[in-house]
Coordinates of C-alpha atoms in Angstrom, one line a residue:
Chain A
X21 CA 51.7 -42.7 35.3
X22 CA 49.6 -44.2 38.0
X23 CA 46.5 -42.8 39.6
X24 CA 48.6 -42.4 42.9
X25 CA 51.1 -40.1 41.2
X26 CA 48.3 -38.1 40.0
X27 CA 46.7 -37.6 43.4
X28 CA 49.9 -37.0 45.2
X29 CA 50.9 -34.4 42.7
X30 CA 48.0 -32.3 43.6
X31 CA 48.6 -32.3 47.4
X32 CA 45.6 -30.7 48.8
X33 CA 43.3 -33.2 47.2
X34 CA 40.0 -31.9 45.7
X35 CA 38.2 -34.6 47.8
X36 CA 39.3 -32.6 50.8
X37 CA 39.0 -35.6 53.1
X38 CA 42.7 -35.4 53.9
X39 CA 43.3 -39.0 53.3
X40 CA 46.6 -39.3 51.4
X41 CA 47.7 -42.6 49.8
X42 CA 50.6 -44.1 51.7
X43 CA 53.9 -44.4 49.7
X44 CA 55.5 -47.8 49.3
X45 CA 58.8 -47.8 51.2
X46 CA 60.9 -48.7 48.2
X47 CA 59.8 -45.7 46.3
X48 CA 60.7 -43.3 49.2
X49 CA 64.3 -44.9 49.2
X50 CA 64.8 -44.7 45.5
X51 CA 63.5 -41.1 45.8
X52 CA 66.1 -40.1 48.4
X53 CA 68.9 -41.4 46.3
X54 CA 67.6 -39.6 43.2
X55 CA 66.8 -36.6 45.3
X56 CA 69.9 -34.5 44.6
X57 CA 69.9 -35.1 40.9
X58 CA 66.3 -34.0 40.8
X59 CA 67.0 -30.8 42.7
X60 CA 69.9 -29.9 40.3
X61 CA 67.7 -28.4 37.6
X62 CA 66.3 -25.9 40.0
X63 CA 69.6 -24.6 41.3
X64 CA 69.9 -21.6 38.8
X65 CA 66.5 -20.4 40.1
X66 CA 67.4 -20.9 43.8
X67 CA 70.9 -19.3 43.2
X68 CA 69.2 -16.3 41.5
X69 CA 66.8 -15.8 44.3
X70 CA 69.6 -16.1 46.6
X71 CA 71.7 -13.5 45.0
X72 CA 69.2 -11.0 44.1
X73 CA 66.7 -11.2 46.9
X74 CA 68.3 -13.2 49.9
X75 CA 71.6 -11.3 49.8
X76 CA 70.1 -7.8 49.8
X77 CA 67.5 -8.7 52.5
X78 CA 70.0 -10.4 54.8
X79 CA 72.5 -7.5 54.3
X80 CA 69.9 -5.1 55.4
X81 CA 69.1 -7.1 58.5
X82 CA 72.7 -7.7 59.3
X83 CA 73.7 -4.0 58.8
X84 CA 70.8 -3.0 61.0
X85 CA 72.7 -4.5 64.0
X86 CA 75.9 -2.8 63.3
X87 CA 77.1 0.8 63.9
X88 CA 79.2 2.7 61.4
X89 CA 82.4 0.8 62.3
X90 CA 80.8 -2.6 62.1
X91 CA 80.4 -3.2 65.7
X92 CA 77.4 -5.0 67.0
X93 CA 74.7 -2.6 68.5
X94 CA 71.1 -2.1 68.9
X95 CA 71.2 1.7 68.7
X96 CA 69.9 1.7 65.2
X97 CA 66.7 0.0 66.5
X98 CA 66.6 2.3 69.4
X99 CA 66.5 5.4 67.0
X100 CA 64.1 3.6 64.7
X101 CA 61.5 3.2 67.4
X102 CA 61.7 6.8 68.7
X103 CA 60.7 10.2 67.6
X104 CA 59.7 10.8 63.9
X105 CA 60.5 7.2 63.0
X106 CA 58.2 5.8 65.6
X107 CA 55.5 8.2 64.3
X108 CA 56.1 6.9 60.8
X109 CA 55.7 3.3 61.8
X110 CA 52.4 4.2 63.5
X111 CA 51.3 6.3 60.6
X112 CA 52.1 3.5 58.1
X113 CA 50.4 0.8 60.1
X114 CA 47.3 3.0 60.7
X115 CA 47.2 3.9 56.9
X116 CA 47.4 0.2 55.8
X117 CA 45.0 -0.9 58.5
X118 CA 42.3 1.6 57.6
X119 CA 42.9 1.3 53.8
X120 CA 42.7 -2.4 54.0
X121 CA 39.7 -2.4 56.2
X122 CA 37.7 -0.1 53.9
X123 CA 38.8 -2.2 50.9
X124 CA 37.7 -5.4 52.6
X125 CA 34.2 -4.0 53.3
X126 CA 33.7 -2.4 49.9
X127 CA 35.3 -5.3 48.0
X128 CA 33.3 -7.9 49.8
X129 CA 30.0 -6.1 49.1
X130 CA 31.1 -5.7 45.5
X131 CA 32.0 -9.3 45.2
X132 CA 28.7 -10.4 46.9
X133 CA 26.8 -8.2 44.5
X134 CA 28.6 -9.7 41.4
X135 CA 28.3 -13.2 42.6
X136 CA 24.5 -12.7 43.0
X137 CA 23.8 -11.4 39.5
X138 CA 23.1 -13.9 36.8
X139 CA 24.1 -11.4 34.2
X140 CA 27.2 -13.0 32.6
X141 CA 28.4 -9.6 31.0
X142 CA 28.5 -7.9 34.4
X143 CA 30.4 -10.9 35.9
X144 CA 33.1 -11.1 33.3
X145 CA 33.4 -7.3 33.1
X146 CA 34.0 -7.1 36.8
X147 CA 36.4 -10.0 36.8
X148 CA 38.4 -8.6 34.0
X149 CA 38.3 -5.1 35.4
X150 CA 39.5 -6.3 38.8
X151 CA 42.3 -8.2 37.3
X152 CA 43.5 -5.1 35.5
X153 CA 42.9 -2.4 38.2
X154 CA 44.5 -4.7 40.9
X155 CA 47.8 -4.2 39.0
X156 CA 47.4 -0.5 38.8
X157 CA 49.3 1.6 41.1
X158 CA 52.4 3.6 41.2
X159 CA 52.9 7.0 39.7
X160 CA 50.1 7.3 37.1
X161 CA 47.5 6.4 39.7
X162 CA 48.7 9.4 41.9
X163 CA 48.4 11.9 39.0
X164 CA 45.0 10.7 37.9
X165 CA 43.7 11.3 41.4
X166 CA 45.4 14.8 41.4
X167 CA 43.4 15.4 38.2
X168 CA 40.1 14.3 40.0
X169 CA 40.1 15.5 43.6
X170 CA 43.5 17.5 43.9
X171 CA 43.6 21.1 44.6
X172 CA 42.5 22.0 41.0
X173 CA 40.9 18.6 40.3
X174 CA 37.9 18.3 38.0
X175 CA 35.7 16.9 40.8
X176 CA 37.0 19.5 43.2
X177 CA 36.1 22.2 40.9
X178 CA 32.7 20.7 40.1
X179 CA 31.8 20.5 43.9
X180 CA 33.1 24.1 44.3
X181 CA 30.8 25.4 41.6
X182 CA 28.0 23.4 43.3
X183 CA 28.8 25.3 46.5
X184 CA 30.8 22.8 48.4
X185 CA 34.6 23.3 49.0
X186 CA 36.2 20.0 49.7
X187 CA 39.4 21.6 51.0
X188 CA 37.9 24.0 53.3
X189 CA 36.1 21.0 54.9
X190 CA 39.3 19.4 56.0
X191 CA 39.9 17.1 53.1
X192 CA 43.3 16.9 51.5
X193 CA 44.4 14.5 48.8
X194 CA 47.9 15.0 49.9
X195 CA 47.4 13.5 53.4
X196 CA 47.0 10.1 54.9
X197 CA 43.3 10.1 54.4
X198 CA 43.9 11.1 50.8
X199 CA 46.4 8.2 50.3
X200 CA 43.8 5.8 52.0
X201 CA 41.3 6.8 49.2
X202 CA 43.7 6.5 46.4
X203 CA 44.9 3.0 47.6
X204 CA 41.3 1.8 47.3
X205 CA 41.9 1.8 43.5
X206 CA 44.1 -1.2 43.7
X207 CA 42.9 -2.7 47.0
X208 CA 39.2 -3.0 46.2
X209 CA 39.9 -5.0 42.9
X210 CA 42.4 -7.2 44.7
X211 CA 39.7 -7.9 47.4
X212 CA 37.2 -8.8 44.7
X213 CA 39.6 -11.2 43.0
X214 CA 40.4 -12.8 46.3
X215 CA 36.8 -13.2 47.5
X216 CA 35.0 -14.4 44.3
X217 CA 36.2 -18.0 44.4
X218 CA 35.2 -18.7 48.1
X219 CA 31.8 -16.8 47.6
X220 CA 31.1 -18.9 44.5
X221 CA 32.1 -22.0 46.3
X222 CA 29.0 -21.8 48.5
X223 CA 26.7 -24.4 47.5
X224 CA 22.9 -24.3 47.0
X225 CA 22.7 -27.7 48.4
X226 CA 24.1 -26.5 51.7
X227 CA 21.2 -24.0 52.0
X228 CA 18.8 -26.7 51.0
X229 CA 20.3 -29.2 53.5
X230 CA 20.1 -26.6 56.3
X231 CA 16.6 -25.7 55.4
X232 CA 15.4 -29.3 55.4
X233 CA 16.8 -29.6 58.9
X234 CA 14.6 -26.6 59.8
X235 CA 17.2 -23.8 59.9
X236 CA 16.3 -20.3 58.8
X237 CA 18.2 -18.1 56.5
X238 CA 19.9 -16.2 59.1
X239 CA 20.8 -19.5 60.9
X240 CA 22.2 -20.6 57.7
X241 CA 24.5 -17.6 57.6
X242 CA 25.2 -17.6 61.4
X243 CA 26.4 -21.3 61.4
X244 CA 27.5 -22.0 58.0
X245 CA 27.9 -19.1 55.6
X246 CA 29.8 -16.6 57.8
X247 CA 32.2 -19.3 59.4
X248 CA 33.1 -20.4 55.9
X249 CA 33.7 -16.9 54.6
X250 CA 35.5 -15.6 57.7
X251 CA 38.9 -17.1 57.1
X252 CA 39.2 -16.0 53.5
X253 CA 38.1 -12.6 54.5
X254 CA 40.8 -12.3 57.2
X255 CA 43.4 -13.7 54.9
X256 CA 42.4 -11.1 52.3
X257 CA 42.7 -8.4 54.8
X258 CA 46.3 -9.3 55.6
X259 CA 47.1 -9.4 51.9
X260 CA 45.7 -6.0 51.4
X261 CA 47.4 -4.7 54.6
X262 CA 50.8 -5.9 53.3
X263 CA 50.1 -4.4 49.8
X264 CA 49.3 -0.9 51.3
X265 CA 52.2 -1.1 53.8
X266 CA 54.9 -1.7 51.2
X267 CA 53.5 0.8 48.7
X268 CA 56.0 3.6 47.9
X269 CA 55.5 5.1 44.5
X270 CA 52.0 6.5 44.8
X271 CA 52.7 8.1 48.3
X272 CA 56.1 9.6 47.1
X273 CA 54.5 10.9 43.9
X274 CA 51.4 12.4 45.6
X275 CA 53.1 13.9 48.6
X276 CA 56.6 14.6 47.3
X277 CA 57.9 12.7 50.4
X278 CA 56.4 15.1 52.9
X279 CA 54.3 12.5 54.5
X280 CA 55.8 10.6 57.4
X281 CA 55.4 6.9 56.3
X282 CA 58.1 4.2 56.8
X283 CA 58.8 3.6 53.1
X284 CA 59.0 7.3 52.5
X285 CA 61.4 7.9 55.4
X286 CA 63.5 5.0 54.2
X287 CA 63.5 6.4 50.7
X288 CA 64.6 9.8 52.0
X289 CA 67.5 8.1 53.9
X290 CA 68.6 6.2 50.8
X291 CA 68.4 9.4 48.8
X292 CA 71.0 10.8 51.0
X293 CA 69.2 12.9 53.5
X294 CA 71.2 11.4 56.3
X295 CA 72.1 13.1 59.3
X296 CA 75.4 12.4 61.0
X297 CA 75.3 9.3 63.3
X298 CA 72.4 7.7 61.3
X299 CA 74.5 5.7 58.9
X300 CA 72.7 2.4 59.4
X301 CA 69.3 3.8 60.6
X302 CA 67.8 3.0 57.2
X303 CA 68.7 -0.7 57.5
X304 CA 66.9 -0.8 61.0
X305 CA 63.7 0.8 59.3
X306 CA 64.1 -1.9 56.6
X307 CA 64.5 -4.8 59.1
X308 CA 61.4 -3.3 60.8
X309 CA 59.4 -3.5 57.6
X310 CA 60.5 -6.9 56.9
X311 CA 59.5 -8.0 60.4
X312 CA 56.0 -6.5 60.1
X313 CA 55.5 -8.3 56.7
X314 CA 56.7 -11.5 57.9
X315 CA 54.4 -11.4 61.0
X316 CA 51.5 -10.7 58.5
X317 CA 52.6 -13.6 56.2
X318 CA 52.6 -16.1 59.1
X319 CA 49.1 -15.1 60.2
X320 CA 48.1 -15.4 56.4
X321 CA 49.7 -18.9 56.2
X322 CA 47.8 -20.1 59.4
X323 CA 44.6 -18.9 58.0
X324 CA 45.1 -20.4 54.6
X325 CA 45.8 -23.7 56.0
X326 CA 42.5 -23.8 57.5
X327 CA 40.6 -22.4 54.4
X328 CA 42.2 -24.6 51.8
X329 CA 40.6 -27.7 53.5
X330 CA 37.2 -26.9 51.9
X331 CA 37.9 -24.5 49.1
X332 CA 38.8 -26.2 46.0
Chain B
X16 CA 30.6 -6.6 60.5
X17 CA 28.6 -6.8 57.3
X18 CA 25.1 -8.0 56.9
X19 CA 25.2 -10.4 54.0
X20 CA 21.5 -11.3 53.5
X21 CA 19.2 -8.4 53.7
X22 CA 16.1 -10.6 53.5
X23 CA 13.8 -7.7 52.8
X24 CA 15.0 -6.9 49.6
X25 CA 15.4 -10.3 48.1
X26 CA 12.9 -11.8 45.7
X27 CA 12.5 -15.4 46.4
X28 CA 12.8 -17.8 43.4
X29 CA 14.2 -15.4 40.9
X30 CA 17.8 -16.4 40.5
X31 CA 20.2 -19.4 40.3
X32 CA 23.7 -20.7 41.3
X33 CA 25.6 -18.7 43.9
X34 CA 22.9 -16.0 43.4
X35 CA 20.6 -18.3 45.0
X36 CA 22.6 -18.8 48.0
X37 CA 23.2 -15.1 48.5
X38 CA 19.6 -13.9 47.6
X39 CA 20.6 -10.3 47.3
X40 CA 18.0 -8.0 45.8
X41 CA 18.3 -6.0 42.6
X42 CA 18.5 -2.6 44.3
X43 CA 21.4 -3.7 46.6
X44 CA 23.3 -5.0 43.6
X45 CA 22.7 -2.0 41.5
X46 CA 23.7 0.4 44.1
X47 CA 26.8 -1.3 45.0
X48 CA 28.1 -2.0 41.6
X49 CA 27.1 1.5 40.2
X50 CA 29.0 3.2 43.2
X51 CA 32.2 1.0 43.0
X52 CA 32.1 1.4 39.2
X53 CA 32.0 5.2 39.5
X54 CA 34.9 5.2 41.8
X55 CA 37.0 3.4 39.1
X56 CA 35.6 5.5 36.1
X57 CA 35.6 9.0 37.6
X58 CA 39.3 9.3 37.9
X59 CA 39.9 8.2 34.3
X60 CA 37.2 10.6 32.9
X61 CA 38.7 13.5 35.1
X62 CA 42.2 12.7 33.9
X63 CA 41.0 12.9 30.3
X64 CA 39.3 16.0 30.9
X65 CA 42.1 17.6 32.9
X66 CA 44.7 16.8 30.2
X67 CA 42.7 18.6 27.5
X68 CA 42.1 21.7 29.8
X69 CA 43.5 25.0 28.5
X70 CA 43.3 28.4 29.8
X71 CA 39.9 29.6 30.8
X72 CA 38.4 26.1 30.3
X73 CA 39.2 26.0 26.7
X74 CA 40.0 22.6 25.0
X75 CA 43.7 22.1 24.0
X76 CA 45.9 19.1 23.1
X77 CA 49.0 21.2 23.8
X78 CA 49.8 18.9 27.0
X79 CA 50.2 16.0 24.6
X80 CA 52.1 17.9 21.7
X81 CA 54.5 19.3 24.2
X82 CA 55.1 15.9 25.7
X83 CA 55.8 14.2 22.4
X84 CA 58.1 17.1 21.6
X85 CA 60.3 16.5 24.7
X86 CA 63.4 14.5 23.9
X87 CA 63.4 13.1 27.5
X88 CA 59.9 11.6 27.0
X89 CA 61.2 9.3 24.2
X90 CA 64.6 8.6 25.8
X91 CA 63.0 7.6 29.2
X92 CA 60.4 5.5 27.5
X93 CA 63.1 3.8 25.5
X94 CA 65.2 3.1 28.5
X95 CA 62.2 1.6 30.4
X96 CA 61.3 -0.5 27.3
X97 CA 65.0 -1.7 27.1
X98 CA 65.0 -2.7 30.7
X99 CA 61.6 -4.3 30.2
X100 CA 62.8 -6.4 27.2
X101 CA 66.0 -7.5 29.2
X102 CA 63.9 -8.4 32.2
X103 CA 61.4 -10.5 30.2
X104 CA 64.2 -12.2 28.4
X105 CA 66.0 -13.1 31.6
X106 CA 62.7 -14.1 33.3
X107 CA 61.8 -16.6 30.5
X108 CA 65.3 -17.9 30.5
X109 CA 65.2 -18.5 34.2
X110 CA 61.7 -19.6 34.6
X111 CA 60.7 -21.9 31.8
X112 CA 63.3 -24.5 32.6
X113 CA 62.7 -24.2 36.3
X114 CA 58.9 -24.6 36.1
X115 CA 59.1 -27.4 33.6
X116 CA 61.7 -29.1 35.7
X117 CA 59.7 -28.8 38.9
X118 CA 56.6 -30.2 37.1
X119 CA 58.4 -33.2 35.6
X120 CA 61.0 -34.1 38.4
X121 CA 59.8 -32.6 41.6
X122 CA 55.9 -32.5 41.3
X123 CA 55.6 -32.9 45.0
X124 CA 57.6 -29.6 45.6
X125 CA 55.3 -27.6 43.2
X126 CA 53.6 -25.8 46.0
X127 CA 57.1 -25.1 47.6
X128 CA 58.3 -23.4 44.5
X129 CA 55.1 -21.4 44.0
X130 CA 55.5 -20.2 47.6
X131 CA 59.1 -19.3 46.9
X132 CA 57.9 -17.3 43.9
X133 CA 56.0 -15.1 46.4
X134 CA 58.9 -14.4 48.7
X135 CA 59.6 -11.1 46.9
X136 CA 56.4 -9.8 48.4
X137 CA 58.0 -10.3 51.9
X138 CA 60.7 -7.7 51.2
X139 CA 59.2 -4.3 50.2
X140 CA 61.0 -2.9 47.1
X141 CA 62.4 0.1 49.1
X142 CA 64.2 -2.3 51.3
X143 CA 65.5 -4.4 48.4
X144 CA 66.8 -1.2 47.0
X145 CA 68.6 -0.5 50.2
X146 CA 70.0 -4.0 50.3
X147 CA 71.1 -3.7 46.7
X148 CA 73.0 -0.5 47.6
X149 CA 74.8 -1.9 50.7
X150 CA 75.6 -5.4 49.1
X151 CA 76.3 -4.8 45.6
X152 CA 78.2 -1.4 45.7
X153 CA 81.4 -3.3 45.2
X154 CA 80.4 -5.0 42.0
X155 CA 81.9 -3.8 38.7
X156 CA 80.4 -0.7 37.4
X157 CA 79.0 -2.4 34.3
X158 CA 76.4 -4.1 36.5
X159 CA 75.8 -1.8 39.5
X160 CA 76.3 1.6 37.6
X161 CA 74.0 0.8 34.6
X162 CA 70.3 -0.2 34.2
X163 CA 71.5 -3.7 34.0
X164 CA 70.9 -3.8 37.7
X165 CA 67.4 -2.8 37.3
X166 CA 66.6 -5.7 35.0
X167 CA 68.4 -8.2 37.3
X168 CA 66.3 -7.0 40.3
X169 CA 63.0 -6.7 38.3
X170 CA 63.2 -10.3 37.5
X171 CA 62.9 -11.0 41.1
X172 CA 60.3 -8.3 41.9
X173 CA 58.1 -9.4 39.1
X174 CA 58.3 -13.1 40.1
X175 CA 55.0 -13.4 42.0
X176 CA 53.3 -12.6 38.7
X177 CA 55.5 -14.2 36.1
X178 CA 56.0 -17.5 38.0
X179 CA 52.2 -17.9 38.5
X180 CA 51.5 -17.2 35.0
X181 CA 54.0 -19.9 33.6
X182 CA 53.1 -22.4 36.4
X183 CA 49.3 -22.4 35.6
X184 CA 50.2 -22.8 31.9
X185 CA 52.3 -25.8 32.6
X186 CA 49.7 -27.1 34.9
X187 CA 47.0 -26.9 32.2
X188 CA 48.9 -29.2 29.8
X189 CA 49.7 -32.8 30.5
X190 CA 53.4 -32.2 30.7
X191 CA 54.7 -35.4 31.9
X192 CA 52.9 -37.5 29.1
X193 CA 54.2 -35.0 26.5
X194 CA 57.8 -35.2 27.9
X195 CA 57.7 -39.0 28.1
X196 CA 56.2 -39.3 24.6
X197 CA 58.9 -37.0 23.2
X198 CA 61.6 -38.9 25.0
X199 CA 60.4 -42.3 23.8
X200 CA 60.5 -40.9 20.2
X201 CA 64.2 -40.1 20.9
X202 CA 64.3 -36.4 21.4
X203 CA 66.6 -34.6 23.8
X204 CA 65.7 -31.8 26.1
X205 CA 66.4 -29.0 23.5
X206 CA 64.3 -30.6 20.9
X207 CA 61.6 -31.1 23.5
X208 CA 61.8 -27.6 24.5
X209 CA 61.7 -26.3 20.9
X210 CA 59.1 -28.5 19.3
X211 CA 56.9 -29.6 22.2
X212 CA 57.0 -27.3 25.2
X213 CA 57.4 -23.9 23.8
X214 CA 54.4 -24.2 21.4
X215 CA 52.2 -25.7 24.1
X216 CA 53.1 -23.0 26.6
X217 CA 52.8 -20.1 24.2
X218 CA 49.8 -18.6 26.2
X219 CA 51.6 -18.8 29.5
X220 CA 54.8 -17.4 28.0
X221 CA 53.0 -14.4 26.5
X222 CA 51.0 -13.8 29.8
X223 CA 54.1 -13.9 31.8
X224 CA 55.9 -11.5 29.3
X225 CA 53.3 -9.0 29.3
X226 CA 52.9 -9.0 33.1
X227 CA 56.7 -8.6 33.5
X228 CA 57.0 -5.9 30.9
X229 CA 54.1 -4.0 32.4
X230 CA 55.8 -4.3 35.8
X231 CA 59.0 -2.8 34.4
X232 CA 57.3 0.1 32.6
X233 CA 55.5 1.1 35.9
X234 CA 58.3 0.4 38.5
X235 CA 59.3 3.6 40.4
X236 CA 60.7 2.9 43.8
X237 CA 64.0 0.8 42.7
X238 CA 64.6 3.0 39.7
X239 CA 64.3 6.3 41.4
X240 CA 66.2 5.4 44.4
X241 CA 69.1 4.0 42.4
X242 CA 69.0 7.3 40.4
X243 CA 68.0 6.0 37.1
X244 CA 65.6 8.3 35.1
X245 CA 63.2 5.6 33.7
X246 CA 59.7 6.5 32.4
X247 CA 57.9 6.7 35.8
X248 CA 60.8 8.7 37.3
X249 CA 60.5 11.1 34.4
X250 CA 56.7 11.3 35.1
X251 CA 57.4 12.5 38.5
X252 CA 59.7 15.1 37.4
X253 CA 57.1 16.4 34.8
X254 CA 54.6 16.4 37.7
X255 CA 56.6 18.9 39.6
X256 CA 56.5 21.3 36.7
X257 CA 53.5 20.8 34.5
X258 CA 50.4 19.2 36.1
X259 CA 48.4 18.8 32.8
X260 CA 51.3 17.1 31.1
X261 CA 51.8 14.8 34.0
X262 CA 48.3 13.8 33.9
X263 CA 48.2 13.3 30.2
X264 CA 51.2 11.1 30.5
X265 CA 49.6 9.1 33.3
X266 CA 46.5 8.6 31.3
X267 CA 48.6 7.2 28.4
X268 CA 50.7 4.9 30.8
X269 CA 47.5 3.6 32.4
X270 CA 45.8 2.9 29.2
X271 CA 48.9 1.2 27.7
X272 CA 49.2 -1.1 30.7
X273 CA 45.5 -1.8 30.9
X274 CA 44.8 -2.9 27.5
X275 CA 47.3 -5.8 27.4
X276 CA 46.5 -6.7 31.0
X277 CA 42.7 -6.9 30.0
X278 CA 43.6 -9.0 27.1
X279 CA 45.5 -11.6 29.1
X280 CA 42.9 -11.5 32.0
X281 CA 40.1 -12.4 29.6
X282 CA 42.2 -15.2 27.8
X283 CA 43.2 -16.7 31.2
X284 CA 39.7 -16.6 32.7
X285 CA 38.4 -18.3 29.6
X286 CA 40.9 -21.0 29.8
X287 CA 40.2 -21.5 33.4
X288 CA 36.5 -21.8 32.7
X289 CA 37.2 -24.3 30.0
X290 CA 39.2 -26.4 32.4
X291 CA 37.1 -26.3 35.4
X292 CA 34.0 -27.7 33.9
X293 CA 34.3 -31.5 34.1
X294 CA 36.0 -32.6 37.3
X295 CA 36.6 -36.0 35.8
X296 CA 39.1 -34.5 33.4
X297 CA 41.7 -34.4 36.0
X298 CA 41.5 -38.2 36.4
X299 CA 41.2 -39.1 32.9
X300 CA 45.0 -39.0 32.2
X301 CA 45.8 -42.1 34.4

């Protein structure tokens, strides 16, 4: 293996200067001829994704444009963006936006606090903890919050005996606000995981260099630190938003489906609570969800392309 | 939005590394980490307390004994475990050859395949379920009408975790040299896989298996909407009848997923730390 091979394999080169080694023409031609044979080994994987992901997704999108008899129509979408379904889209987006925003702020502060401690135990504890909690979710999470700040939760009762009634002050766990709080349990760790590498990539040398050029601390942050951290923060926000937007289990277990969110409405339609003339409405909701996630993904990809230039 | 460097609280010259760039004071660190830590610990402690709560604040383990005495507890757990094992098996069967192939034959497309493994994140699982119902309804009952369909779909839905775990394991060994060495000694792909690749990729395979299995034990949306009473679906049913039992069950479920996850997180981060020290390591091979 040559050095060139090695460098080309790792496409965004660690050097980060963007210079790629030009390939000799002969190798490209040989590569083309070998191309199909090389792809062959990955066909099972591609076929599997095709059958069990692309087929269901495409069928939802295709059905969304059809009426009950298979004729082309836009009426499903018309229904999906009116009345209770419009409200559920708005509620879902609001919930995901607020939950992601809170997690971005808290997670960023935590990531900064962890990065600034030289205590190794704290560091590895937070990293391991984040890896574990970021994968938590679903039904058990909902019930552990019921036990904590539900109607008869331990913390609710403690506060009551201290003379403060959460539920008479407008708080309810079984609401959009409650969900936004519960979601923090997996969103904050995710934010910490995403932000630790870029924060720890900030170099002491950059501070020194800026200082030797006469910059103050705040000038360093204004012109170097924040511009470097802003793209990963925005990218993280989008990841968290999508995560919250698609979450179904926690919301369903916590509210028994009474809360108007898109995944919940769609779940209710699938479970058979379908009114006459709404046969393919669920598909339109599903297509709408895919659209929102795809838009978020495109923004994410654009930001990532800018970030990966320096973060390696 | 966020003030990153509260200069007032910082003590100059007291720290190192990235802590020296940030210069955050001790009080700030302690307050932030304590508050965030509390947010994660209080629900666990409350759940434990809640699950042992009897009448008139007495202590009881009846929530647990009743659960373990329920036949459905064991049957749903068994079903989820079965689905999990099937999914892990399918995942390894599909991904090990794919990841190895991509690294050996298509190294330039590595990032493309990594991106493809993230595609399931684009389609929320509720939407996947709807698509499964509309497009696979016509399939023979043995696939669509049994939990086999769950395993088949979970392979896809767990892909973002499983693929990454295997991919980073393959990335951390010098696969190309190993394969070429094996081939020059005359071994075919089967022998290579058995004697060279599997032993070297053990960590990644175990990691991917645990992540996938944990995913299957916790997955609710697809199972409940396709009307299979897996463990999480049973948990929700319990929750509508007996809160303390549901909380006890949740606590067990959380602990059982956290412990293996913690183990692989620690193992993986140590491996990464070991790898990332000398930059020159990467170039040494050539």
